[in-house]
Tab-separated table of C-alpha atoms in Angstrom:
chain	number	residue	atom	x	y	z
A	1	MET	CA	39.805	125.128	82.759
A	2	PRO	CA	39.552	128.400	80.810
A	3	LYS	CA	38.286	128.085	77.258
A	4	LEU	CA	38.988	129.919	74.039
A	5	TYR	CA	36.592	129.725	71.101
A	6	GLY	CA	38.171	130.139	67.673
A	7	ILE	CA	35.263	131.539	65.712
A	8	GLY	CA	35.007	131.907	61.954
A	9	VAL	CA	32.692	134.848	61.291
A	10	GLY	CA	32.401	134.094	57.571
A	11	PRO	CA	33.445	135.967	54.437
A	12	GLY	CA	32.094	139.468	55.094
A	13	ASP	CA	28.292	139.583	55.108
A	14	PRO	CA	27.220	139.429	58.788
A	15	GLU	CA	24.317	137.179	57.736
A	16	LEU	CA	26.851	134.565	56.615
A	17	MET	CA	27.847	133.985	60.244
A	18	THR	CA	26.585	130.689	61.654
A	19	LEU	CA	23.935	130.430	64.356
A	20	LYS	CA	26.577	128.829	66.597
A	21	ALA	CA	29.031	131.708	66.135
A	22	LEU	CA	26.293	134.212	66.955
A	23	LYS	CA	25.170	132.279	70.036
A	24	ILE	CA	28.682	132.094	71.500
A	25	LEU	CA	29.451	135.721	70.683
A	26	GLU	CA	26.240	136.815	72.398
A	27	ARG	CA	27.448	135.033	75.530
A	28	VAL	CA	31.189	135.699	75.843
A	29	GLU	CA	32.508	138.986	77.202
A	30	ILE	CA	36.085	138.974	75.958
A	31	LEU	CA	36.856	139.237	72.278
A	32	PHE	CA	40.372	138.639	70.939
A	33	VAL	CA	40.866	140.513	67.728
A	34	PRO	CA	43.767	140.040	65.310
A	35	LYS	CA	45.322	143.295	64.148
A	36	SER	CA	48.109	143.614	61.607
A	37	GLY	CA	49.953	146.762	60.603
A	38	ALA	CA	47.641	149.695	59.998
A	39	GLY	CA	44.836	147.393	58.864
A	40	VAL	CA	41.368	147.639	60.301
A	41	CYS	CA	39.923	144.434	61.638
A	42	ILE	CA	37.215	143.285	59.278
A	43	ALA	CA	36.209	140.388	61.529
A	44	LEU	CA	35.377	142.877	64.277
A	45	ASP	CA	33.302	145.005	61.891
A	46	ILE	CA	31.279	141.910	60.988
A	47	VAL	CA	30.629	141.059	64.635
A	48	LYS	CA	29.651	144.655	65.439
A	49	LYS	CA	27.135	144.663	62.594
A	50	ALA	CA	25.592	141.424	63.840
A	51	ILE	CA	25.645	142.069	67.596
A	52	ASN	CA	24.995	145.285	69.477
A	53	LYS	CA	27.025	144.713	72.621
A	54	ASP	CA	30.005	146.096	74.533
A	55	PHE	CA	32.706	143.477	74.454
A	56	ARG	CA	35.965	143.771	76.323
A	57	ILE	CA	38.234	143.828	73.280
A	58	VAL	CA	41.801	142.534	73.485
A	59	LYS	CA	43.795	143.385	70.374
A	60	LEU	CA	46.476	140.919	69.344
A	61	TYR	CA	49.126	142.351	67.088
A	62	PHE	CA	50.501	140.230	64.241
A	63	PRO	CA	53.010	142.080	62.046
A	64	MET	CA	52.890	141.592	58.275
A	65	THR	CA	56.328	140.062	57.852
A	66	LYS	CA	57.926	136.867	56.551
A	67	ASP	CA	60.554	137.007	59.338
A	68	LYS	CA	59.759	133.755	61.150
A	69	ARG	CA	61.507	134.745	64.399
A	70	LYS	CA	59.651	138.032	64.617
A	71	LEU	CA	56.343	136.278	63.910
A	72	GLU	CA	56.938	133.600	66.541
A	73	GLU	CA	57.780	136.286	69.068
A	74	HIS	CA	54.447	137.989	68.405
A	75	TRP	CA	52.483	134.743	68.534
A	76	ASP	CA	54.039	134.077	71.936
A	77	ILE	CA	53.161	137.582	73.150
A	78	ALA	CA	49.618	137.116	71.829
A	79	SER	CA	49.118	133.767	73.549
A	80	LYS	CA	50.343	135.231	76.837
A	81	ALA	CA	47.846	138.073	76.404
A	82	VAL	CA	45.076	135.518	75.932
A	83	GLU	CA	46.184	133.651	79.053
A	84	GLU	CA	46.261	136.872	81.067
A	85	ALA	CA	42.800	137.986	79.908
A	86	LEU	CA	41.200	134.599	80.574
A	87	LYS	CA	42.394	134.651	84.195
A	88	ASP	CA	39.463	136.878	85.145
A	89	SER	CA	36.947	135.166	82.938
A	90	SER	CA	36.269	131.545	82.114
A	91	GLU	CA	35.924	132.023	78.381
A	92	GLY	CA	36.622	134.284	75.440
A	93	ALA	CA	36.476	134.235	71.655
A	94	PHE	CA	39.116	134.813	68.992
A	95	ILE	CA	37.360	135.985	65.834
A	96	THR	CA	38.636	135.458	62.345
A	97	LEU	CA	37.409	136.218	58.826
A	98	GLY	CA	36.157	133.115	56.984
A	99	ASP	CA	37.155	129.872	58.704
A	100	PRO	CA	39.664	129.668	61.624
A	101	LEU	CA	41.655	126.785	60.128
A	102	PHE	CA	41.771	128.034	56.540
A	103	TYR	CA	44.570	130.615	56.142
A	104	SER	CA	44.005	132.245	59.514
A	105	THR	CA	46.465	133.459	62.145
A	106	PHE	CA	44.456	131.318	64.537
A	107	SER	CA	46.388	128.246	63.347
A	108	TYR	CA	49.617	129.688	64.762
A	109	LEU	CA	48.046	130.767	68.011
A	110	MET	CA	46.193	127.475	68.623
A	111	PRO	CA	49.096	125.175	69.690
A	112	ARG	CA	50.499	127.885	71.966
A	113	ILE	CA	47.139	128.379	73.695
A	114	LEU	CA	46.743	124.619	74.192
A	115	ASP	CA	50.271	124.478	75.672
A	116	LEU	CA	49.160	127.044	78.245
A	117	GLY	CA	46.474	124.647	79.477
A	118	ILE	CA	43.588	126.543	77.898
A	119	ASP	CA	40.891	124.498	76.140
A	120	ILE	CA	39.998	125.392	72.562
A	121	GLU	CA	36.820	124.858	70.551
A	122	VAL	CA	36.866	125.789	66.874
A	123	ILE	CA	33.657	127.024	65.229
A	124	PRO	CA	33.995	126.597	61.467
A	125	GLY	CA	32.863	129.349	59.119
A	126	VAL	CA	31.921	129.931	55.491
A	127	THR	CA	35.139	130.539	53.524
A	128	SER	CA	35.782	133.327	51.030
A	129	ILE	CA	36.040	130.617	48.379
A	130	SER	CA	32.484	129.410	48.927
A	131	SER	CA	31.274	133.008	49.056
A	132	CYS	CA	33.044	133.984	45.821
A	133	SER	CA	31.771	130.956	43.942
A	134	ALA	CA	28.238	131.608	45.224
A	135	SER	CA	28.273	135.273	44.250
A	136	ARG	CA	28.849	134.432	40.570
A	137	ARG	CA	27.278	130.955	40.590
A	138	ILE	CA	30.532	129.242	39.672
A	139	THR	CA	30.696	125.577	40.612
A	140	LEU	CA	33.820	124.948	42.691
A	141	VAL	CA	33.790	121.190	42.202
A	142	ALA	CA	31.170	118.584	41.255
A	143	GLY	CA	31.190	114.830	40.732
A	144	ASP	CA	34.690	113.529	40.007
A	145	GLU	CA	36.359	116.967	39.867
A	146	LYS	CA	39.456	118.000	41.823
A	147	LEU	CA	40.150	121.317	43.547
A	148	ALA	CA	43.523	122.956	44.260
A	149	VAL	CA	43.946	125.977	46.534
A	150	ILE	CA	47.237	127.865	46.245
A	151	PRO	CA	48.441	131.023	48.036
A	152	ALA	CA	49.774	132.792	44.957
A	153	ALA	CA	51.936	135.301	46.820
A	154	TYR	CA	54.491	132.547	47.414
A	155	GLY	CA	55.167	131.551	43.808
A	156	LEU	CA	53.412	129.735	40.995
A	157	GLU	CA	56.167	127.494	39.606
A	158	ASN	CA	53.939	124.466	39.197
A	159	LEU	CA	50.760	126.203	38.073
A	160	GLU	CA	50.922	124.684	34.586
A	161	HIS	CA	50.672	121.049	35.609
A	162	ILE	CA	48.358	121.846	38.537
A	163	ALA	CA	45.932	123.518	36.109
A	164	GLU	CA	46.113	120.404	33.909
A	165	GLU	CA	45.447	118.011	36.754
A	166	PHE	CA	42.854	119.982	38.734
A	167	ASP	CA	39.470	121.077	37.368
A	168	THR	CA	39.409	124.198	39.521
A	169	VAL	CA	42.401	126.122	40.859
A	170	VAL	CA	41.826	128.882	43.387
A	171	LEU	CA	44.670	131.369	43.751
A	172	MET	CA	44.496	133.060	47.155
A	173	LYS	CA	46.458	136.127	48.278
A	174	VAL	CA	46.885	137.509	44.767
A	175	SER	CA	47.186	141.185	45.723
A	176	ARG	CA	50.888	141.277	46.598
A	177	ASN	CA	52.276	140.195	43.200
A	178	TYR	CA	49.118	140.737	41.187
A	179	ASN	CA	50.742	141.821	37.916
A	180	LYS	CA	53.268	138.956	37.981
A	181	ILE	CA	50.483	136.465	38.685
A	182	VAL	CA	48.397	137.746	35.782
A	183	ASP	CA	51.444	137.531	33.490
A	184	LYS	CA	51.911	133.899	34.497
A	185	ILE	CA	48.239	133.111	33.860
A	186	LYS	CA	48.445	134.719	30.392
A	187	GLU	CA	51.722	132.928	29.608
A	188	LEU	CA	50.030	129.588	30.328
A	189	GLY	CA	46.985	130.482	28.221
A	190	LEU	CA	44.688	130.186	31.240
A	191	GLU	CA	43.235	133.688	30.910
A	192	ASP	CA	39.872	132.599	29.539
A	193	ARG	CA	39.362	130.248	32.463
A	194	ALA	CA	40.216	132.904	35.088
A	195	LEU	CA	37.941	135.197	37.087
A	196	PHE	CA	39.209	137.835	39.535
A	197	MET	CA	37.068	138.375	42.640
A	198	SER	CA	37.441	140.522	45.716
A	199	ARG	CA	35.495	141.097	48.933
A	200	CYS	CA	32.858	138.492	48.026
A	201	GLY	CA	29.909	138.593	50.348
A	202	GLY	CA	30.927	142.001	51.694
A	203	GLU	CA	30.982	145.672	50.817
A	204	GLY	CA	33.066	146.563	47.769
A	205	PHE	CA	32.454	143.234	46.034
A	206	ARG	CA	34.050	142.962	42.580
A	207	ALA	CA	34.105	140.125	40.039
A	208	LYS	CA	35.888	140.707	36.750
A	209	ARG	CA	37.681	139.040	33.867
A	210	LEU	CA	41.428	139.710	34.074
A	211	GLU	CA	41.390	141.946	30.978
A	212	GLU	CA	38.889	144.240	32.719
A	213	ILE	CA	41.199	144.819	35.684
A	214	GLY	CA	44.347	146.052	33.942
A	215	GLU	CA	47.496	146.748	35.923
A	216	GLY	CA	47.452	148.414	39.285
A	217	ASN	CA	46.525	147.878	42.870
A	218	VAL	CA	44.037	145.235	43.863
A	219	ASP	CA	42.344	144.720	47.193
A	220	TYR	CA	44.050	142.579	49.846
A	221	LEU	CA	40.962	140.344	50.043
A	222	SER	CA	41.184	139.103	46.461
A	223	MET	CA	41.401	135.748	44.715
A	224	ILE	CA	41.444	134.362	41.202
A	225	ILE	CA	39.364	131.306	40.359
A	226	ILE	CA	40.634	129.322	37.360
A	227	ARG	CA	38.055	126.883	36.068
B	1	MET	CA	10.644	136.296	37.533
B	2	PRO	CA	10.453	133.239	39.826
B	3	LYS	CA	13.464	132.672	42.025
B	4	LEU	CA	15.215	129.598	43.372
B	5	TYR	CA	17.569	129.810	46.335
B	6	GLY	CA	20.325	127.205	46.419
B	7	ILE	CA	20.958	126.956	50.139
B	8	GLY	CA	23.867	125.257	51.850
B	9	VAL	CA	22.626	124.091	55.245
B	10	GLY	CA	26.113	123.246	56.502
B	11	PRO	CA	27.796	119.999	57.538
B	12	GLY	CA	25.240	118.473	59.929
B	13	ASP	CA	24.844	120.471	63.112
B	14	PRO	CA	21.747	122.714	62.629
B	15	GLU	CA	23.632	125.480	64.479
B	16	LEU	CA	26.195	125.529	61.675
B	17	MET	CA	23.565	126.932	59.310
B	18	THR	CA	24.090	130.596	58.467
B	19	LEU	CA	21.763	133.374	59.597
B	20	LYS	CA	20.984	134.035	55.925
B	21	ALA	CA	19.998	130.428	55.260
B	22	LEU	CA	17.723	130.458	58.298
B	23	LYS	CA	16.119	133.762	57.310
B	24	ILE	CA	15.291	132.593	53.786
B	25	LEU	CA	14.041	129.202	54.968
B	26	GLU	CA	11.755	130.879	57.481
B	27	ARG	CA	10.209	132.839	54.611
B	28	VAL	CA	9.904	130.438	51.647
B	29	GLU	CA	7.096	127.914	51.445
B	30	ILE	CA	8.432	125.450	48.915
B	31	LEU	CA	11.415	123.282	49.700
B	32	PHE	CA	13.141	121.236	46.998
B	33	VAL	CA	14.845	118.253	48.523
B	34	PRO	CA	17.359	115.989	46.773
B	35	LYS	CA	16.674	112.292	47.254
B	36	SER	CA	18.850	109.468	45.988
B	37	GLY	CA	18.114	105.770	46.134
B	38	ALA	CA	16.863	104.624	49.508
B	39	GLY	CA	18.813	107.381	51.269
B	40	VAL	CA	17.161	109.684	53.743
B	41	CYS	CA	17.690	113.352	53.129
B	42	ILE	CA	20.072	114.671	55.737
B	43	ALA	CA	19.697	118.270	54.557
B	44	LEU	CA	15.966	118.079	55.323
B	45	ASP	CA	16.633	116.657	58.796
B	46	ILE	CA	18.901	119.627	59.513
B	47	VAL	CA	16.273	122.139	58.387
B	48	LYS	CA	13.558	120.403	60.432
B	49	LYS	CA	15.727	120.561	63.552
B	50	ALA	CA	16.325	124.286	63.028
B	51	ILE	CA	12.840	125.378	61.911
B	52	ASN	CA	9.469	124.203	63.133
B	53	LYS	CA	7.326	124.838	60.070
B	54	ASP	CA	5.235	123.002	57.490
B	55	PHE	CA	6.954	123.406	54.155
B	56	ARG	CA	5.496	122.199	50.894
B	57	ILE	CA	8.188	119.625	50.120
B	58	VAL	CA	9.014	118.695	46.522
B	59	LYS	CA	11.304	115.674	46.337
B	60	LEU	CA	13.748	115.567	43.435
B	61	TYR	CA	15.055	112.129	42.630
B	62	PHE	CA	18.699	111.724	41.616
B	63	PRO	CA	19.739	108.091	41.085
B	64	MET	CA	23.135	106.916	42.339
B	65	THR	CA	24.619	105.985	38.989
B	66	LYS	CA	27.588	106.871	36.792
B	67	ASP	CA	25.419	106.506	33.667
B	68	LYS	CA	25.614	110.057	32.314
B	69	ARG	CA	22.514	109.751	30.097
B	70	LYS	CA	20.388	108.453	32.931
B	71	LEU	CA	21.642	111.243	35.210
B	72	GLU	CA	20.962	113.964	32.653
B	73	GLU	CA	17.464	112.617	32.155
B	74	HIS	CA	16.796	112.936	35.892
B	75	TRP	CA	18.314	116.420	36.125
B	76	ASP	CA	15.959	117.468	33.327
B	77	ILE	CA	12.965	115.920	35.089
B	78	ALA	CA	14.003	117.648	38.321
B	79	SER	CA	14.379	121.073	36.719
B	80	LYS	CA	10.934	120.715	35.134
B	81	ALA	CA	9.512	119.843	38.561
B	82	VAL	CA	11.093	123.012	39.982
B	83	GLU	CA	9.595	125.080	37.137
B	84	GLU	CA	6.170	123.547	37.705
B	85	ALA	CA	6.236	124.138	41.470
B	86	LEU	CA	7.410	127.743	41.151
B	87	LYS	CA	4.457	128.587	38.871
B	88	ASP	CA	2.202	128.981	41.911
B	89	SER	CA	4.760	130.660	44.080
B	90	SER	CA	7.364	133.311	43.416
B	91	GLU	CA	10.199	131.578	45.243
B	92	GLY	CA	11.473	128.326	46.678
B	93	ALA	CA	14.640	126.859	48.135
B	94	PHE	CA	16.746	123.875	47.126
B	95	ILE	CA	18.590	122.645	50.209
B	96	THR	CA	21.891	120.851	50.177
B	97	LEU	CA	24.326	119.503	52.770
B	98	GLY	CA	27.447	121.664	53.165
B	99	ASP	CA	27.856	124.195	50.356
B	100	PRO	CA	25.750	124.199	47.137
B	101	LEU	CA	28.728	124.565	44.786
B	102	PHE	CA	31.057	122.102	46.507
B	103	TYR	CA	30.212	118.522	45.400
B	104	SER	CA	26.471	119.068	45.362
B	105	THR	CA	23.820	117.950	42.886
B	106	PHE	CA	22.820	121.598	42.794
B	107	SER	CA	25.654	122.272	40.316
B	108	TYR	CA	23.971	120.065	37.734
B	109	LEU	CA	20.533	121.513	38.324
B	110	MET	CA	21.668	125.164	38.271
B	111	PRO	CA	22.268	125.693	34.507
B	112	ARG	CA	19.014	123.921	33.654
B	113	ILE	CA	17.025	126.123	36.042
B	114	LEU	CA	18.621	129.280	34.611
B	115	ASP	CA	17.763	128.075	31.083
B	116	LEU	CA	14.119	127.894	32.145
B	117	GLY	CA	14.184	131.630	32.959
B	118	ILE	CA	14.223	131.161	36.717
B	119	ASP	CA	16.570	133.370	38.740
B	120	ILE	CA	19.007	131.707	41.147
B	121	GLU	CA	20.709	132.988	44.288
B	122	VAL	CA	23.258	130.744	45.958
B	123	ILE	CA	23.683	130.908	49.739
B	124	PRO	CA	27.092	129.447	50.633
B	125	GLY	CA	27.456	127.086	53.581
B	126	VAL	CA	30.076	125.650	55.904
B	127	THR	CA	31.658	122.631	54.176
B	128	SER	CA	32.264	119.199	55.701
B	129	ILE	CA	35.983	119.919	55.297
B	130	SER	CA	35.879	122.958	57.572
B	131	SER	CA	33.710	121.066	60.043
B	132	CYS	CA	36.021	118.036	60.124
B	133	SER	CA	39.145	120.148	60.595
B	134	ALA	CA	37.421	122.132	63.353
B	135	SER	CA	36.231	119.039	65.213
B	136	ARG	CA	39.807	117.796	65.682
B	137	ARG	CA	41.561	121.187	65.540
B	138	ILE	CA	43.528	120.270	62.433
B	139	THR	CA	44.757	123.228	60.413
B	140	LEU	CA	43.629	122.838	56.806
B	141	VAL	CA	46.093	125.392	55.427
B	142	ALA	CA	48.076	128.309	56.850
B	143	GLY	CA	50.561	130.799	55.451
B	144	ASP	CA	52.165	129.520	52.244
B	145	GLU	CA	50.566	126.057	52.345
B	146	LYS	CA	48.605	124.437	49.506
B	147	LEU	CA	45.421	122.384	49.699
B	148	ALA	CA	44.210	119.652	47.323
B	149	VAL	CA	40.711	118.187	47.418
B	150	ILE	CA	40.194	114.899	45.576
B	151	PRO	CA	37.077	112.707	45.251
B	152	ALA	CA	38.792	109.413	46.000
B	153	ALA	CA	36.050	107.189	44.579
B	154	TYR	CA	37.255	108.051	41.076
B	155	GLY	CA	40.862	106.884	41.389
B	156	LEU	CA	44.065	107.979	43.093
B	157	GLU	CA	46.661	107.506	40.335
B	158	ASN	CA	48.479	110.743	41.086
B	159	LEU	CA	48.213	110.748	44.874
B	160	GLU	CA	51.965	110.296	45.340
B	161	HIS	CA	53.072	113.507	43.670
B	162	ILE	CA	49.994	115.412	44.863
B	163	ALA	CA	50.908	114.511	48.467
B	164	GLU	CA	54.449	115.739	47.789
B	165	GLU	CA	53.329	119.045	46.323
B	166	PHE	CA	50.392	119.851	48.604
B	167	ASP	CA	50.651	120.331	52.379
B	168	THR	CA	47.149	119.010	52.966
B	169	VAL	CA	45.228	116.544	50.802
B	170	VAL	CA	41.565	115.909	51.526
B	171	LEU	CA	40.149	112.714	50.074
B	172	MET	CA	36.373	113.020	49.715
B	173	LYS	CA	33.927	110.179	48.953
B	174	VAL	CA	36.135	107.479	50.448
B	175	SER	CA	33.353	105.039	51.395
B	176	ARG	CA	32.882	103.329	48.046
B	177	ASN	CA	36.428	101.937	47.640
B	178	TYR	CA	37.533	102.405	51.224
B	179	ASN	CA	39.815	99.367	51.491
B	180	LYS	CA	41.530	100.086	48.166
B	181	ILE	CA	42.069	103.716	49.182
B	182	VAL	CA	43.631	102.694	52.501
B	183	ASP	CA	45.906	100.227	50.691
B	184	LYS	CA	47.075	103.027	48.409
B	185	ILE	CA	47.738	105.347	51.374
B	186	LYS	CA	49.762	102.608	53.109
B	187	GLU	CA	51.661	101.796	49.915
B	188	LEU	CA	52.748	105.431	49.677
B	189	GLY	CA	53.762	105.574	53.342
B	190	LEU	CA	51.222	108.305	54.055
B	191	GLU	CA	49.459	106.417	56.835
B	192	ASP	CA	50.935	108.463	59.680
B	193	ARG	CA	49.730	111.673	58.077
B	194	ALA	CA	46.156	110.384	57.543
B	195	LEU	CA	43.058	110.804	59.687
B	196	PHE	CA	39.688	109.247	58.859
B	197	MET	CA	36.631	111.320	59.755
B	198	SER	CA	32.912	110.858	59.256
B	199	ARG	CA	29.763	112.858	59.964
B	200	CYS	CA	31.717	115.781	61.400
B	201	GLY	CA	29.483	118.300	63.054
B	202	GLY	CA	26.586	115.850	63.166
B	203	GLU	CA	25.306	112.776	64.975
B	204	GLY	CA	27.551	109.724	64.687
B	205	PHE	CA	30.774	111.743	64.442
B	206	ARG	CA	33.928	109.617	64.213
B	207	ALA	CA	37.603	110.582	63.896
B	208	LYS	CA	40.170	107.797	63.829
B	209	ARG	CA	43.625	106.823	62.676
B	210	LEU	CA	43.398	104.363	59.749
B	211	GLU	CA	44.750	101.460	61.838
B	212	GLU	CA	41.842	101.891	64.262
B	213	ILE	CA	39.233	101.469	61.514
B	214	GLY	CA	40.283	98.136	60.025
B	215	GLU	CA	38.501	96.726	56.981
B	216	GLY	CA	34.790	96.952	56.532
B	217	ASN	CA	32.022	99.366	55.808
B	218	VAL	CA	32.443	103.051	56.396
B	219	ASP	CA	29.805	105.752	56.394
B	220	TYR	CA	28.893	107.491	53.121
B	221	LEU	CA	29.692	110.881	54.688
B	222	SER	CA	33.385	110.146	55.267
B	223	MET	CA	36.675	111.727	54.308
B	224	ILE	CA	40.375	111.222	54.944
B	225	ILE	CA	42.562	114.224	55.691
B	226	ILE	CA	46.250	113.708	54.872
B	227	ARG	CA	48.449	116.350	56.453
């Protein structure tokens, strides 16, 4: 049975890859690389920095859209491309930034690949959340504390009571509606508890209080930790 | 200035350590190891499996108690022990299972160490949550989904509305009141969404539906993922 590894390559620093990820990547020949829009693939950059090797690279295109039908169409095309590529080889690896089951396209591809009779092994990775908290020595949770993780691009209606109930709230995907999100945080008086962070553990790392950022464009790989 | 590394050694499998953790551990001579009650130190077992080397091991004792004053006393004793040990050496590493800022004793030690004028660098690790989801290929969160992480040993009063609002709820520390927690999950009709997992990514790994577990003792390193 052909096998696909879903490999989390960590948050950005090649040294934050796991020994297991490195070992598998040193062995496999085919690399499946997610590609969306004009974006470069950061996961591939990480692997290239860690391993000097000529992979056969199969790019899988995932458009940046909320159109469910269009997305499903592309996931189907991608899973067929994986099936086709694994015909010649017994194994390959899909690489993803952070962890494959934590806000990764891999989650959508996974059931389709399994349906095609291809085995899957998931190699967990260090998430951007752990990397961001480490870079500024902010405890995520300790003892009896609760953690909430929310993709902020999709609305923050319940942020007020979530921030009351949870000791730490991590807002992911804050770049799209950044100014609106900051307005909401200010409106709820949560500004002093909030820290903006982007590209933790990688090049271009930034960690700032919201008032230091001002309005404007923020990096796609950004989050806000409210604690 | 002396320096303490807070190193997450991952969820159990020595191969799930990061390259950075390995590199620092191969260099430092002093290892600070948390020890509680009669418990063996799993973090130390992981390091020993990955690195064949004679460390100078300093055990730090943290009692298993909810008595805040007693705990604080021991954190103070521990931070003094770190200060004392780092007098002879410029650096050392505190090792912790999973990630140092995600339910680790390291969070309590960290401010005390900084107060003593010792620098700290935190090396993030793969959490037990990522490892558990990987081992059974369960998506933690994707797209617009929300994640809640709750230490179940401290009460589950609000589980009903949290399970309504969040797509995935991870209950940590379920061993202490396991039967009560399962009763609560059944009462709320969440049983079909729940999976019990213990020692993911390590020896003694178990993943079971709640009805397969029955009453009785469960491992300290257990969680329930409700999705």
